[in-house]
Short mmCIF file of C-alpha atoms in Angstrom, two decimals:
data_model
loop_
_atom_site.label_atom_id
_atom_site.label_comp_id
_atom_site.label_asym_id
_atom_site.label_seq_id
_atom_site.Cartn_x
_atom_site.Cartn_y
_atom_site.Cartn_z
CA MET T 1 0.08 -0.16 0.00
CA ILE T 2 2.89 2.37 0.92
CA LYS T 3 4.89 1.42 -1.81
CA SER T 4 2.19 1.81 -4.38
CA PHE T 5 1.57 5.41 -2.62
CA ILE T 6 5.25 6.33 -2.93
CA SER T 7 5.50 5.14 -6.54
CA LEU T 8 2.44 6.95 -7.40
CA ASN T 9 3.78 10.03 -5.85
CA ILE T 10 7.09 9.66 -7.57
CA ASN T 11 5.45 8.79 -10.93
CA SER T 12 3.09 12.06 -10.35
CA LEU T 13 6.33 14.39 -10.19
CA PRO T 14 7.87 15.86 -13.29
CA GLU T 15 10.97 14.19 -14.43
CA LYS T 16 13.22 17.45 -13.80
CA GLU T 17 12.02 17.19 -9.99
CA ILE T 18 12.92 13.55 -9.71
CA VAL T 19 16.19 14.28 -10.99
CA ALA T 20 16.91 17.20 -8.56
CA ILE T 21 15.55 14.97 -5.75
CA ILE T 22 18.19 12.36 -6.58
CA LEU T 23 21.01 14.74 -6.96
CA TYR T 24 20.37 16.63 -3.87
CA THR T 25 20.11 13.45 -2.04
CA SER T 26 23.37 12.18 -3.29
CA LEU T 27 24.74 15.52 -2.34
CA PHE T 28 23.69 15.33 0.93
CA LEU T 29 24.95 11.63 1.55
CA MET T 30 28.33 13.25 -0.20
CA ILE T 31 28.33 15.86 2.30
CA VAL T 32 27.89 13.62 5.35
CA ALA T 33 30.34 10.99 3.82
CA ILE T 34 33.12 13.63 3.66
CA SER T 35 32.16 15.17 7.06
CA LEU T 36 32.39 11.64 8.73
CA ILE T 37 35.86 11.10 6.67
CA VAL T 38 37.18 14.58 7.87
CA PHE T 39 35.49 13.97 11.50
CA PHE T 40 37.38 10.47 12.07
CA TYR T 41 40.59 12.02 10.12
CA PHE T 42 40.86 14.89 12.48
CA SER T 43 39.99 12.61 15.60
CA ARG T 44 42.74 10.11 14.70
CA LYS T 45 45.20 12.80 14.03
CA LYS T 46 44.17 14.20 17.47
CA ILE T 47 44.62 10.86 19.22
CA ILE T 48 48.21 10.44 17.23
CA GLN T 49 49.16 13.95 18.73
CA LYS T 50 48.17 12.74 22.23
CA GLU T 51 50.13 9.45 22.00
CA LEU T 52 53.21 11.14 20.48
CA GLU T 53 52.97 13.78 23.36
CA LYS T 54 52.76 10.98 25.81
CA LYS T 55 55.81 9.30 24.34
CA ASP T 56 57.45 12.51 24.38
CA LEU T 57 56.86 13.20 28.15
CA ILE T 58 58.03 9.41 28.96
CA LEU T 59 61.24 10.19 27.01
CA GLN T 60 61.80 13.62 28.89
CA TYR T 61 61.06 11.51 32.17
CA GLN T 62 63.43 8.91 31.41
CA LYS T 63 66.16 11.31 30.32
CA GLU T 64 65.52 13.30 33.66
CA GLN T 65 65.98 10.05 35.49
CA LEU T 66 69.17 9.09 33.45
CA HIS T 67 70.62 12.84 34.24
CA ALA T 68 69.64 12.26 38.02
CA ILE T 69 71.58 8.85 38.02
CA ILE T 70 74.52 10.28 36.31
CA VAL T 71 74.71 13.37 38.59
CA THR T 72 74.34 11.04 41.88
CA GLN T 73 77.21 8.84 40.41
CA GLU T 74 79.38 11.76 39.70
CA GLU T 75 78.67 13.02 43.37
CA GLU T 76 79.26 9.63 44.67
CA ARG T 77 82.55 9.42 43.15
CA LYS T 78 83.64 12.74 44.22
CA ARG T 79 82.69 12.13 47.60
CA ILE T 80 84.71 8.85 47.51
CA ALA T 81 87.72 10.55 45.89
CA GLN T 82 87.39 13.11 48.67
CA ASP T 83 87.43 10.70 51.42
CA LEU T 84 90.23 8.62 50.04
CA HIS T 85 92.30 11.89 49.47
CA ASP T 86 91.47 13.36 52.98
CA ASP T 87 91.48 10.24 55.19
CA ILE T 88 93.57 7.73 53.51
CA SER T 89 96.07 9.48 51.55
CA SER T 90 96.75 12.27 54.20
CA LYS T 91 97.43 9.44 56.97
CA LEU T 92 99.63 7.18 54.67
CA ASN T 93 101.44 10.27 53.77
CA ILE T 94 102.37 10.95 57.65
CA VAL T 95 103.18 7.32 58.11
CA SER T 96 105.33 7.50 54.99
CA LEU T 97 107.25 10.38 56.77
CA ASN T 98 107.30 8.68 60.20
CA SER T 99 109.02 5.56 58.64
CA HIS T 100 111.79 7.71 57.32
CA LEU T 101 112.20 9.27 60.52
CA LEU T 102 113.15 5.74 61.98
CA THR T 103 116.10 5.73 59.76
CA SER T 104 117.43 8.79 60.74
CA PRO T 105 120.71 8.35 63.07
CA GLY T 106 121.23 9.13 66.69
CA LEU T 107 117.29 8.52 67.87
CA THR T 108 116.47 7.62 71.29
CA GLU T 109 114.90 4.45 72.41
CA ASN T 110 111.73 6.78 73.22
CA GLU T 111 111.75 8.54 70.19
CA THR T 112 111.70 5.26 68.23
CA ILE T 113 108.72 4.08 70.46
CA GLU T 114 106.90 7.08 70.02
CA ILE T 115 107.46 7.44 66.10
CA THR T 116 106.58 3.65 66.02
CA GLU T 117 103.16 4.06 68.26
CA ASN T 118 101.97 7.04 65.68
CA ILE T 119 102.83 4.59 62.80
CA ILE T 120 100.58 2.19 64.40
CA ASN T 121 97.97 4.72 65.33
CA LEU T 122 97.88 6.03 61.61
CA THR T 123 97.66 2.85 60.09
CA THR T 124 95.02 1.69 62.33
CA LYS T 125 92.84 4.65 61.62
CA ALA T 126 93.49 4.34 57.77
CA LEU T 127 92.40 0.75 57.89
CA GLU T 128 89.20 1.83 60.00
CA ASN T 129 88.43 4.76 57.40
CA SER T 130 89.13 2.47 54.39
CA ARG T 131 86.33 -0.05 55.90
CA LYS T 132 84.06 2.93 56.28
CA ILE T 133 84.34 3.77 52.68
CA ALA T 134 83.89 0.44 51.29
CA HIS T 135 81.07 -0.13 53.64
CA ASN T 136 79.25 2.56 52.29
CA LEU T 137 79.84 1.39 48.76
CA LEU T 138 78.09 -1.97 49.60
CA PRO T 139 77.68 -3.25 53.05
CA PRO T 140 79.17 -6.24 53.91
CA VAL T 141 76.20 -7.47 55.82
CA PHE T 142 73.64 -6.65 52.98
CA GLU T 143 75.94 -8.45 50.68
CA LYS T 144 76.15 -11.68 52.94
CA PHE T 145 72.57 -11.76 54.42
CA GLY T 146 70.40 -9.82 52.32
CA LEU T 147 68.29 -6.77 52.47
CA ASN T 148 66.25 -7.55 55.82
CA ALA T 149 69.94 -7.84 57.70
CA GLY T 150 71.08 -4.92 55.97
CA VAL T 151 68.35 -2.45 56.94
CA GLU T 152 68.61 -3.69 60.45
CA GLU T 153 72.28 -2.79 60.48
CA LEU T 154 71.39 0.58 59.03
CA CYS T 155 69.16 1.10 61.48
CA GLU T 156 71.39 0.35 64.32
CA GLU T 157 73.99 2.57 62.77
CA PHE T 158 71.55 5.52 62.59
CA GLU T 159 71.01 4.58 66.54
CA SER T 160 74.27 4.54 67.61
CA SER T 161 74.40 8.57 66.89
CA LYS T 162 72.25 8.81 69.86
CA LYS T 163 70.14 11.39 67.52
CA VAL T 164 67.50 8.99 66.40
CA LYS T 165 65.36 5.87 67.37
CA THR T 166 64.30 3.69 64.56
CA HIS T 167 61.38 0.93 64.63
CA TYR T 168 61.77 -1.44 61.94
CA THR T 169 59.35 -4.34 61.10
CA ASN T 170 59.41 -6.90 58.11
CA GLU T 171 56.71 -9.27 57.02
CA ILE T 172 58.29 -10.22 53.61
CA ASP T 173 60.67 -13.10 53.06
CA PHE T 174 63.04 -11.44 50.62
CA ASP T 175 64.64 -13.84 47.94
CA ASP T 176 68.30 -13.62 47.89
CA LYS T 177 68.57 -13.88 44.31
CA ASP T 178 67.09 -10.31 43.78
CA LEU T 179 70.23 -8.52 45.66
CA ASP T 180 70.62 -6.19 42.92
CA ARG T 181 66.85 -5.23 43.13
CA HIS T 182 66.98 -4.98 46.92
CA LEU T 183 70.34 -2.86 46.82
CA HIS T 184 67.81 -0.07 45.13
CA ILE T 185 65.47 -0.51 48.21
CA PHE T 186 68.44 0.06 50.45
CA ARG T 187 69.43 3.12 48.84
CA ILE T 188 66.23 4.51 49.02
CA LEU T 189 65.84 4.14 52.54
CA GLN T 190 69.37 5.37 53.07
CA GLU T 191 68.46 8.41 51.23
CA LEU T 192 65.08 8.85 53.31
CA MET T 193 67.04 8.15 56.60
CA ASN T 194 69.62 11.02 55.90
CA ASN T 195 67.13 13.20 54.80
CA SER T 196 65.07 12.91 58.03
CA LEU T 197 68.07 13.28 60.18
CA ARG T 198 69.73 15.83 58.52
CA HIS T 199 66.95 18.15 56.94
CA GLY T 200 64.01 16.75 58.88
CA LYS T 201 65.62 16.91 62.31
CA ALA T 202 63.70 13.69 63.22
CA THR T 203 64.02 11.93 66.81
CA GLU T 204 62.19 8.74 65.51
CA ILE T 205 61.81 6.72 62.32
CA TRP T 206 59.39 3.78 61.35
CA ILE T 207 60.03 1.61 58.65
CA ALA T 208 57.81 -1.38 57.92
CA PHE T 209 57.98 -3.76 55.03
CA LYS T 210 54.39 -5.47 54.11
CA ASN T 211 52.92 -7.41 51.43
CA ASN T 212 49.34 -6.06 50.42
CA ASN T 213 47.47 -7.95 47.57
CA ALA T 214 50.52 -9.54 46.15
CA THR T 215 52.30 -6.31 46.23
CA ASN T 216 55.36 -5.87 48.28
CA THR T 217 55.09 -2.31 50.07
CA CYS T 218 57.43 -0.03 52.18
CA ASN T 219 55.95 2.50 54.68
CA TYR T 220 58.33 5.07 55.96
CA LYS T 221 57.38 7.66 58.69
CA ASP T 222 59.08 10.09 60.94
CA ASN T 223 58.44 12.63 63.21
CA GLY T 224 60.55 15.59 61.86
CA ILE T 225 59.68 19.17 60.93
CA GLY T 226 58.11 18.02 57.54
CA PHE T 227 57.64 20.10 54.30
CA ASP T 228 55.01 21.29 52.30
CA SER T 229 54.34 18.33 49.81
CA THR T 230 51.96 20.32 47.46
CA ASN T 231 54.85 22.29 46.61
CA LEU T 232 56.39 20.71 44.01
CA GLY T 233 59.74 22.20 44.20
CA ASN T 234 60.29 20.46 47.35
CA GLN T 235 60.06 17.05 45.52
CA LYS T 236 62.53 18.10 42.76
CA GLY T 237 65.98 17.83 44.63
CA LEU T 238 69.02 15.64 43.77
CA GLY T 239 67.83 13.28 46.43
CA MET T 240 64.15 12.93 45.47
CA LYS T 241 65.32 12.48 41.69
CA ASN T 242 67.71 9.82 42.78
CA ILE T 243 64.90 7.87 44.62
CA ASP T 244 62.41 8.36 41.71
CA SER T 245 65.00 6.94 39.39
CA ARG T 246 65.56 3.80 41.89
CA ILE T 247 61.64 3.27 41.87
CA SER T 248 61.42 3.26 38.04
CA PHE T 249 64.02 0.60 38.06
CA LEU T 250 61.73 -1.70 40.35
CA ASN T 251 58.66 -1.00 38.17
CA GLY T 252 57.14 0.45 41.55
CA SER T 253 55.53 3.53 42.62
CA ILE T 254 55.79 5.97 45.49
CA ASP T 255 53.83 8.44 47.27
CA PHE T 256 55.24 11.34 49.45
CA LYS T 257 52.84 12.97 52.17
CA SER T 258 53.98 15.54 54.35
CA GLU T 259 52.97 18.83 56.19
CA ILE T 260 55.21 21.46 57.79
CA GLY T 261 55.66 20.36 61.78
CA LYS T 262 54.11 16.91 61.12
CA GLY T 263 56.78 14.75 59.80
CA ILE T 264 56.80 12.84 56.63
CA GLU T 265 55.18 9.78 55.36
CA VAL T 266 56.36 7.96 52.06
CA ASP T 267 54.84 4.78 50.67
CA PHE T 268 56.59 2.93 47.78
CA THR T 269 55.85 -0.35 46.08
CA PHE T 270 58.79 -2.84 44.61
#
């Protein structure tokens, strides 16, 4: 019935009007098709642009991390070189001078004993300092017994200063095969603890390793003076960049929380 009605209406129209309707309809469909093509083209272009911008940001972030690692390594090399020069080299020079004095003619027995004692004392101090430098590079306890023992010793060392009290708990069974990755965790804690003592003026530090929903986490807190964590400038220091770089190597995440006068809390995964 409807088909016969449409057919009747079309048949009743002049041929020119039918052609015009077909042309206008075709033109409309062409415009719609072109609009869709243009829309999808620019949408796709926008998506590609965003993906490129995202990749650029990732590359920039990786460059900043690499730069932070290189700067940190250079600073560490300078510190070690300075320690070797100031502590070891200077003491060995004095040992050398004292050794030459022993060959001097006319030395009394007391002078010989005094020079010998000086040589022994200086040699002992040089050995102690060389052990400290080696310990800072890679603690023997960490290398032999793993992360848990390394952190325990780290806490004991900080407590020996009588300036800070540490509270350490661990609920994770660390695999000794992952020492390379665990060293990053150790260095992160070392950096945080140094910051708490040096900058935060903290008197208490809490460290807790836990496994939450198959994810290894570390919660770090202190009772120091804190800082404004909303100010990004406070999170862009060399130490913080070094921590971010290590977190990246661990494929983890990190979250800083702090307020002035309320200490700092850090949660990171690994």
